[in-house]
Amino acid sequence: QSALTQPASVSGSPGQSITISCTGSSSDVGAYNYVSWYQQHPGKAPKLMISEVSNRPSGVSYRFSGSKSGNTASLTISGLQAEDEADYYCISYAVTNTLVFGGGTKLTVL
Amino acid sequence: EVQLVESGGGLVKPGGSLRLSCAASGFTFSNAWMSWVRQAPGKGLEWVGRIKTKTDGGTTDYAAPVKGRFTISRDDSKNTLNLQMNSLKTEDTAVYYCTTYGGHCSGGFCYYYFHGLDVWGQGTTVTVSS
């Protein structure tokens, strides 16, 4: 069982917006602004999409954004495109000085 | 080009040992914290551990399932990260990824992503089975 809880799957049509939640505790997500999000296509290595809750690395589409409220972080993808179909993972730094991971969310673009 | 290339994966019996390596290029390896992440077949990502730079003490931290069995080390002279895995269990079967941790410096620029894993290798597969 993963330390952070994500929905197993979400779906949306092209052009729509979707949000993936990542719920932790006051010992991880709620303790720091160190939540990051990763995209993983089948058979590929994960790719950093968002760091420090809402920081978008260079080269990542503006359609990806992150936020946090209390013990829950969220990743929003606007203007869904077919290439966004992938697995998404959240990771948080924790008070134990380790990283804790979410179980992953499969995004289907209908 | 910033790149990480893992090697050393393979088939090993339960209780056995294996050593993975990760060759880094395109960035200042000695300035980068590094980590290992694994992914069991059909499962999600799982953190293995992290090593800081020598400047920051070179200390290591591990996830509970591997603590005491796995050891992360680095050779800055060879731009190489290592993962020594002992007392392997069937549940250690996974693809093992090498990553930078918290950012990296390349081409005169430094990119900081606090507690983020910004550069990933392609992974190497470890299978623990009798």
Short mmCIF file of C-alpha atoms in Angstrom, two decimals:
data_model
loop_
_atom_site.label_atom_id
_atom_site.label_comp_id
_atom_site.label_asym_id
_atom_site.label_seq_id
_atom_site.Cartn_x
_atom_site.Cartn_y
_atom_site.Cartn_z
CA GLN A 1 0.00 0.00 0.00
CA SER A 2 1.44 3.35 -1.06
CA ALA A 3 1.98 6.16 1.43
CA LEU A 4 0.22 8.66 -0.82
CA THR A 5 -3.24 7.97 -2.22
CA GLN A 6 -4.06 8.64 -5.85
CA PRO A 7 -7.13 7.60 -7.84
CA ALA A 8 -6.40 4.49 -9.88
CA SER A 9 -7.72 6.04 -13.05
CA VAL A 10 -9.11 9.23 -14.53
CA SER A 11 -10.32 10.00 -18.02
CA GLY A 12 -11.24 12.96 -20.17
CA SER A 13 -11.94 13.95 -23.73
CA PRO A 14 -9.54 15.95 -25.88
CA GLY A 15 -9.65 19.62 -24.98
CA GLN A 16 -11.08 19.03 -21.52
CA SER A 17 -9.31 19.52 -18.19
CA ILE A 18 -8.70 16.83 -15.60
CA THR A 19 -7.33 16.88 -12.07
CA ILE A 20 -5.46 14.10 -10.30
CA SER A 21 -5.35 14.21 -6.51
CA CYS A 22 -2.60 12.99 -4.22
CA THR A 23 -3.52 12.67 -0.55
CA GLY A 24 -0.94 12.20 2.16
CA SER A 25 -0.59 13.31 5.75
CA SER A 26 0.83 16.04 7.93
CA SER A 27 4.11 14.10 7.84
CA ASP A 28 4.63 14.41 4.12
CA VAL A 29 2.39 16.40 1.75
CA GLY A 30 1.17 18.66 4.52
CA ALA A 31 4.59 19.20 6.04
CA TYR A 32 6.49 20.68 3.11
CA ASN A 33 6.00 22.20 -0.31
CA TYR A 34 8.04 19.40 -1.85
CA VAL A 35 5.52 17.52 -3.93
CA SER A 36 6.53 16.54 -7.45
CA TRP A 37 4.63 14.90 -10.30
CA TYR A 38 5.85 12.48 -12.97
CA GLN A 39 4.49 11.26 -16.28
CA GLN A 40 5.29 7.75 -17.46
CA HIS A 41 4.40 6.36 -20.85
CA PRO A 42 4.38 2.55 -21.25
CA GLY A 43 7.87 1.09 -21.36
CA LYS A 44 9.49 4.46 -20.75
CA ALA A 45 11.22 6.12 -17.83
CA PRO A 46 9.22 8.64 -15.81
CA LYS A 47 9.54 12.34 -16.62
CA LEU A 48 9.42 15.20 -14.10
CA MET A 49 6.43 17.41 -14.88
CA ILE A 50 6.02 19.49 -11.71
CA SER A 51 8.34 20.08 -8.76
CA GLU A 52 7.83 21.86 -5.44
CA VAL A 53 4.03 21.68 -5.78
CA SER A 54 3.70 24.05 -8.71
CA ASN A 55 7.07 24.62 -10.38
CA ARG A 56 7.07 23.59 -14.02
CA PRO A 57 10.52 22.63 -15.39
CA SER A 58 11.68 24.10 -18.65
CA GLY A 59 10.21 22.25 -21.61
CA VAL A 60 7.08 21.06 -19.81
CA SER A 61 3.85 22.27 -21.39
CA TYR A 62 2.01 25.16 -19.69
CA ARG A 63 -1.06 22.88 -19.79
CA PHE A 64 0.33 21.11 -16.73
CA SER A 65 -0.08 22.82 -13.36
CA GLY A 66 0.10 21.82 -9.72
CA SER A 67 -1.36 22.98 -6.43
CA LYS A 68 -1.71 21.93 -2.81
CA SER A 69 -4.20 22.37 -0.02
CA GLY A 70 -3.47 20.88 3.37
CA ASN A 71 -2.49 17.24 2.98
CA THR A 72 -3.67 16.97 -0.63
CA ALA A 73 -1.76 17.95 -3.74
CA SER A 74 -3.27 18.10 -7.20
CA LEU A 75 -2.09 17.94 -10.80
CA THR A 76 -4.28 19.61 -13.41
CA ILE A 77 -3.92 19.03 -17.11
CA SER A 78 -5.83 21.47 -19.29
CA GLY A 79 -6.59 21.14 -23.00
CA LEU A 80 -6.16 17.37 -22.91
CA GLN A 81 -4.28 15.88 -25.83
CA ALA A 82 -3.88 12.28 -26.95
CA GLU A 83 -0.20 12.30 -25.99
CA ASP A 84 -1.13 13.05 -22.37
CA GLU A 85 -2.41 9.50 -22.00
CA ALA A 86 0.02 7.96 -19.51
CA ASP A 87 0.50 7.02 -15.87
CA TYR A 88 1.05 9.86 -13.41
CA TYR A 89 2.77 9.61 -10.04
CA CYS A 90 3.09 12.03 -7.15
CA ILE A 91 6.06 12.01 -4.79
CA SER A 92 6.51 13.93 -1.56
CA TYR A 93 9.43 14.55 0.74
CA ALA A 94 8.57 13.36 4.26
CA VAL A 95 9.59 14.17 7.83
CA THR A 96 11.44 10.85 7.86
CA ASN A 97 13.95 12.39 5.41
CA THR A 98 12.78 9.99 2.72
CA LEU A 99 10.56 10.21 -0.33
CA VAL A 100 7.09 8.71 -0.32
CA PHE A 101 5.26 7.81 -3.49
CA GLY A 102 1.69 7.65 -4.70
CA GLY A 103 0.40 4.47 -6.27
CA GLY A 104 -0.06 6.08 -9.67
CA THR A 105 -3.02 7.19 -11.78
CA LYS A 106 -3.75 5.95 -15.28
CA LEU A 107 -5.00 8.79 -17.47
CA THR A 108 -7.12 7.77 -20.44
CA VAL A 109 -7.88 10.29 -23.17
CA LEU A 110 -11.21 9.24 -24.63
CA GLU B 1 23.31 15.79 -23.54
CA VAL B 2 22.47 15.01 -19.94
CA GLN B 3 22.30 11.25 -19.65
CA LEU B 4 22.16 8.39 -17.16
CA VAL B 5 22.78 4.82 -18.29
CA GLU B 6 22.20 1.89 -15.92
CA SER B 7 23.81 -1.52 -16.24
CA GLY B 8 24.31 -4.70 -14.27
CA GLY B 9 20.79 -6.08 -14.15
CA GLY B 10 20.06 -9.76 -14.59
CA LEU B 11 18.70 -12.95 -13.07
CA VAL B 12 19.77 -13.86 -9.55
CA LYS B 13 18.61 -16.46 -7.03
CA PRO B 14 16.95 -15.50 -3.75
CA GLY B 15 19.60 -14.73 -1.17
CA GLY B 16 22.08 -13.73 -3.84
CA SER B 17 23.79 -10.43 -4.61
CA LEU B 18 23.95 -8.08 -7.56
CA ARG B 19 25.67 -4.76 -8.23
CA LEU B 20 24.08 -2.15 -10.45
CA SER B 21 25.95 0.78 -11.95
CA CYS B 22 24.81 4.05 -13.47
CA ALA B 23 27.09 6.03 -15.79
CA ALA B 24 26.42 9.77 -15.78
CA SER B 25 27.34 12.23 -18.51
CA GLY B 26 26.51 15.76 -19.64
CA PHE B 27 26.36 17.28 -16.16
CA THR B 28 28.60 17.82 -13.14
CA PHE B 29 28.11 14.50 -11.42
CA SER B 30 30.10 15.38 -8.30
CA ASN B 31 27.69 18.25 -7.58
CA ALA B 32 24.55 16.15 -7.86
CA TRP B 33 22.67 14.22 -5.25
CA MET B 34 21.63 10.91 -6.77
CA SER B 35 19.02 8.27 -6.09
CA TRP B 36 17.65 4.90 -7.12
CA VAL B 37 13.96 4.19 -7.80
CA ARG B 38 12.47 0.83 -8.71
CA GLN B 39 9.31 -0.42 -10.35
CA ALA B 40 8.06 -3.97 -9.94
CA PRO B 41 6.36 -5.51 -12.99
CA GLY B 42 2.98 -3.89 -13.53
CA LYS B 43 3.32 -1.87 -10.32
CA GLY B 44 4.03 1.70 -9.30
CA LEU B 45 7.28 3.46 -8.54
CA GLU B 46 9.10 2.88 -5.25
CA TRP B 47 11.97 4.84 -3.80
CA VAL B 48 15.11 2.83 -2.98
CA GLY B 49 17.46 5.45 -1.59
CA ARG B 50 19.62 8.53 -2.04
CA ILE B 51 23.24 9.62 -1.72
CA LYS B 52 24.34 13.20 -1.17
CA THR B 53 27.41 14.83 -2.65
CA LYS B 54 30.72 14.50 -0.83
CA THR B 55 30.51 18.22 -0.16
CA ASP B 56 27.25 17.60 1.68
CA GLY B 57 28.72 14.68 3.59
CA GLY B 58 28.17 11.85 1.13
CA THR B 59 25.54 10.36 3.41
CA THR B 60 22.92 7.86 2.33
CA ASP B 61 19.26 7.28 3.16
CA TYR B 62 17.23 4.21 2.31
CA ALA B 63 13.63 3.08 2.12
CA ALA B 64 12.63 0.67 4.87
CA PRO B 65 12.26 -2.44 2.63
CA VAL B 66 15.91 -2.29 1.50
CA LYS B 67 17.65 -0.81 4.54
CA GLY B 68 20.47 -3.04 5.73
CA ARG B 69 20.52 -5.04 2.48
CA PHE B 70 21.23 -2.39 -0.18
CA THR B 71 24.15 0.05 -0.28
CA ILE B 72 24.41 3.11 -2.51
CA SER B 73 27.85 4.48 -3.33
CA ARG B 74 29.38 6.89 -5.81
CA ASP B 75 32.68 7.24 -7.63
CA ASP B 76 32.98 10.87 -8.67
CA SER B 77 36.25 10.18 -10.52
CA LYS B 78 34.34 7.85 -12.85
CA ASN B 79 30.99 9.70 -12.82
CA THR B 80 29.38 6.50 -11.64
CA LEU B 81 26.63 5.67 -9.15
CA ASN B 82 26.42 2.15 -7.73
CA LEU B 83 23.80 0.04 -5.99
CA GLN B 84 25.04 -3.05 -4.16
CA MET B 85 22.12 -5.39 -3.46
CA ASN B 86 22.58 -8.25 -1.00
CA SER B 87 20.23 -10.85 0.46
CA LEU B 88 17.93 -10.40 -2.50
CA LYS B 89 14.29 -11.41 -2.23
CA THR B 90 11.75 -12.23 -4.92
CA GLU B 91 9.98 -8.97 -4.09
CA ASP B 92 13.09 -7.07 -5.19
CA THR B 93 12.29 -8.03 -8.78
CA ALA B 94 11.89 -4.74 -10.63
CA VAL B 95 13.24 -2.29 -13.13
CA TYR B 96 15.79 -0.13 -11.32
CA TYR B 97 16.16 3.50 -12.35
CA CYS B 98 19.02 5.82 -11.53
CA THR B 99 18.02 9.48 -11.11
CA THR B 100 19.43 12.83 -10.15
CA TYR B 101 17.92 14.15 -6.93
CA GLY B 102 17.12 17.82 -6.45
CA GLY B 103 18.62 19.15 -9.65
CA HIS B 104 21.85 19.23 -11.61
CA CYS B 105 24.36 21.61 -13.19
CA SER B 106 25.12 21.49 -16.90
CA GLY B 107 26.63 23.88 -19.39
CA GLY B 108 27.23 26.55 -16.80
CA PHE B 109 23.64 26.52 -15.57
CA CYS B 110 22.21 24.87 -12.49
CA TYR B 111 18.66 23.60 -12.31
CA TYR B 112 17.16 23.13 -8.87
CA TYR B 113 14.13 20.97 -8.17
CA PHE B 114 14.12 20.50 -4.40
CA HIS B 115 13.46 16.84 -3.57
CA GLY B 116 12.51 16.24 -7.20
CA LEU B 117 13.94 13.55 -9.45
CA ASP B 118 14.77 15.47 -12.59
CA VAL B 119 16.92 13.21 -14.78
CA TRP B 120 16.19 9.49 -15.21
CA GLY B 121 18.03 6.65 -16.83
CA GLN B 122 16.30 4.08 -19.02
CA GLY B 123 16.37 1.45 -16.27
CA THR B 124 17.89 -1.98 -15.82
CA THR B 125 15.90 -5.11 -15.00
CA VAL B 126 16.59 -7.25 -11.95
CA THR B 127 14.84 -10.59 -11.61
CA VAL B 128 15.11 -12.55 -8.38
CA SER B 129 13.93 -16.09 -8.91
CA SER B 130 14.99 -19.65 -8.21
#
